[in-house]
Amino acid sequence: MNCTDFELAFQERLDARQLELTDDLRAHTATCADCRAFWQSQSGLMKATSDWTNPAEPPQLLQSVLNELTSDTPRVVRADVPVRTPSRAGIWVATCSTAALLLAAVLLGIAPTPNGSPLVPSEVVITPPAEPDAPMMSGLLTGVRTEYAELSQQTTRVLDEWSELPRTPTLIPAFAEPNAAPAGDSPTWLRLDRPVSDRVGQAFDFLWDAVPQSASRSS
Amino acid sequence: MDDVRLVERCRQGDSAGVREFLERFQGPVFGVCLRWLGHRQDAEDVTQETLVRAVRHLSHWDATRPLMPWVLTIAVNRCRTLAGKRNRRGVGLEHGETMAAPHQRLSTTDLGEELQLALAELRDEYRTCFVLFYQQEQSCQQIAEILNCPEGTVKTWLHRARKELAETLKRRGVVTEDGYELHGF
């Protein structure tokens, strides 16, 4: 028996709460000082734990638990009554749906304000900053304004041209109605092109007005 | 009274049954909490919390299994939770912070306290296995159920706990170099 075998066999006996060594284990401890020392230290530890009894619990513990259980009795009774509470997922779905609807309304500019006008204002007054902009910020804002202007013009042009492009009803057969107009006439849904392009143009105008004018003047 | 009958009485609201339940489990639960936490006031608080939770959630107990490991599972989990809060707050054990030199301690403190101090240095899993095995005399299989891990893992943790405890006691001078005998047990 080598030391590894001894340790494994000894641990098995400890797991079975058996402290006495078998003959082969005892023979190994007679020849190996390390394993004998290990066995003696473990034996001492086991003897210590054999006297390890449960400590005396505090006398007021039982009454404290009983008091806590008694004081919460109404809550235990109410637990049997099913109570419908909104689930967390339901709250999230409702919140996200509302946010999505509001966002769509704002983007399309159709959400009315209390006085009946659209949310997108016709004129936006931007208060100029109290202090002059730093050169770096001015350059950055000028670049943003230039890019927005170009993007706005390109988008408006593309949308204007898009409504004039030739279309055939076979491109989107799902939208084709049984009593559709003859070829050459645009379907009803295509007439939304012009209002959509107008709305997008208004949005870009709003962005254009929102950028401080001092940035472009400083450049 | 067997576990099933006792639990039935508790669930029916029988105050005598609840009292018997508490009298049966308060000792083992307090023992585990005290050995695990090493702090008497914390152990009392966790014991009270454990017993209240156990009584309130008796409907979750599987009647085909013994009741003691189920209650001890709650106790160990509560101890882990409190220990986690301690670690986050950076609070150490009071007696662990006020330990004297090894040679001074041997003459003044009893060996039960030495063992408790050595336990406090163990990893949580090792300490839990050791306490449940030697103090509560739970089998390795029952400990595996309590800790929700394989039985082989419990044996490994138990083996390491024994080894580290013996080394700690030896390092503190509780075990002599020549005979490796523990004094005073």
mmCIF file of N, CA, C and O in Angstrom, chain A residues 117-127 202 205-210:
data_model
loop_
_atom_site.group_PDB
_atom_site.id
_atom_site.type_symbol
_atom_site.label_atom_id
_atom_site.label_comp_id
_atom_site.label_asym_id
_atom_site.label_seq_id
_atom_site.Cartn_x
_atom_site.Cartn_y
_atom_site.Cartn_z
ATOM 1 N N SER A 117 -52.960 72.118 -32.527
ATOM 2 C CA SER A 117 -51.951 72.231 -33.565
ATOM 3 C C SER A 117 -51.036 71.008 -33.522
ATOM 4 O O SER A 117 -50.946 70.326 -32.516
ATOM 5 N N PRO A 118 -50.323 70.716 -34.606
ATOM 6 C CA PRO A 118 -49.408 69.580 -34.603
ATOM 7 C C PRO A 118 -48.269 69.782 -33.616
ATOM 8 O O PRO A 118 -47.970 70.911 -33.208
ATOM 9 N N LEU A 119 -47.661 68.664 -33.262
ATOM 10 C CA LEU A 119 -46.547 68.744 -32.321
ATOM 11 C C LEU A 119 -45.350 69.441 -32.947
ATOM 12 O O LEU A 119 -44.578 70.089 -32.269
ATOM 13 N N VAL A 120 -45.176 69.263 -34.255
ATOM 14 C CA VAL A 120 -44.040 69.903 -34.909
ATOM 15 C C VAL A 120 -44.367 71.366 -35.113
ATOM 16 O O VAL A 120 -45.298 71.706 -35.833
ATOM 17 N N PRO A 121 -43.667 72.273 -34.481
ATOM 18 C CA PRO A 121 -44.016 73.691 -34.597
ATOM 19 C C PRO A 121 -43.563 74.248 -35.932
ATOM 20 O O PRO A 121 -42.631 73.746 -36.564
ATOM 21 N N SER A 122 -44.284 75.271 -36.348
ATOM 22 C CA SER A 122 -43.911 75.903 -37.613
ATOM 23 C C SER A 122 -42.661 76.756 -37.436
ATOM 24 O O SER A 122 -41.855 76.882 -38.328
ATOM 25 N N GLU A 123 -42.542 77.364 -36.282
ATOM 26 C CA GLU A 123 -41.372 78.187 -36.026
ATOM 27 C C GLU A 123 -40.789 77.811 -34.668
ATOM 28 O O GLU A 123 -41.516 77.675 -33.688
ATOM 29 N N VAL A 124 -39.510 77.639 -34.657
ATOM 30 C CA VAL A 124 -38.836 77.292 -33.413
ATOM 31 C C VAL A 124 -37.863 78.405 -33.094
ATOM 32 O O VAL A 124 -37.041 78.779 -33.936
ATOM 33 N N VAL A 125 -37.994 78.985 -31.926
ATOM 34 C CA VAL A 125 -37.099 80.067 -31.519
ATOM 35 C C VAL A 125 -36.023 79.470 -30.630
ATOM 36 O O VAL A 125 -36.313 78.878 -29.597
ATOM 37 N N ILE A 126 -34.811 79.567 -31.091
ATOM 38 C CA ILE A 126 -33.682 79.050 -30.321
ATOM 39 C C ILE A 126 -32.970 80.221 -29.674
ATOM 40 O O ILE A 126 -32.565 81.162 -30.359
ATOM 41 N N THR A 127 -32.840 80.153 -28.378
ATOM 42 C CA THR A 127 -32.123 81.218 -27.678
ATOM 43 C C THR A 127 -30.631 81.047 -27.923
ATOM 44 O O THR A 127 -30.088 79.961 -27.692
ATOM 45 N N GLN A 202 -40.736 68.598 -43.619
ATOM 46 C CA GLN A 202 -40.990 69.424 -42.438
ATOM 47 C C GLN A 202 -40.049 69.038 -41.301
ATOM 48 O O GLN A 202 -39.559 69.908 -40.564
ATOM 49 N N ASP A 205 -36.730 70.475 -41.959
ATOM 50 C CA ASP A 205 -36.761 71.923 -41.728
ATOM 51 C C ASP A 205 -36.670 72.223 -40.240
ATOM 52 O O ASP A 205 -35.993 73.169 -39.813
ATOM 53 N N PHE A 206 -37.370 71.394 -39.473
ATOM 54 C CA PHE A 206 -37.325 71.575 -38.017
ATOM 55 C C PHE A 206 -35.903 71.394 -37.500
ATOM 56 O O PHE A 206 -35.405 72.192 -36.697
ATOM 57 N N LEU A 207 -35.227 70.354 -38.013
ATOM 58 C CA LEU A 207 -33.845 70.128 -37.586
ATOM 59 C C LEU A 207 -32.952 71.288 -38.023
ATOM 60 O O LEU A 207 -32.049 71.708 -37.302
ATOM 61 N N TRP A 208 -33.202 71.772 -39.194
ATOM 62 C CA TRP A 208 -32.407 72.891 -39.713
ATOM 63 C C TRP A 208 -32.545 74.115 -38.815
ATOM 64 O O TRP A 208 -31.572 74.769 -38.464
ATOM 65 N N ASP A 209 -33.793 74.394 -38.406
ATOM 66 C CA ASP A 209 -34.009 75.543 -37.542
ATOM 67 C C ASP A 209 -33.471 75.310 -36.138
ATOM 68 O O ASP A 209 -33.136 76.256 -35.422
ATOM 69 N N ALA A 210 -33.385 74.029 -35.756
ATOM 70 C CA ALA A 210 -32.958 73.741 -34.383
ATOM 71 C C ALA A 210 -31.468 73.956 -34.203
ATOM 72 O O ALA A 210 -30.995 74.225 -33.092
#
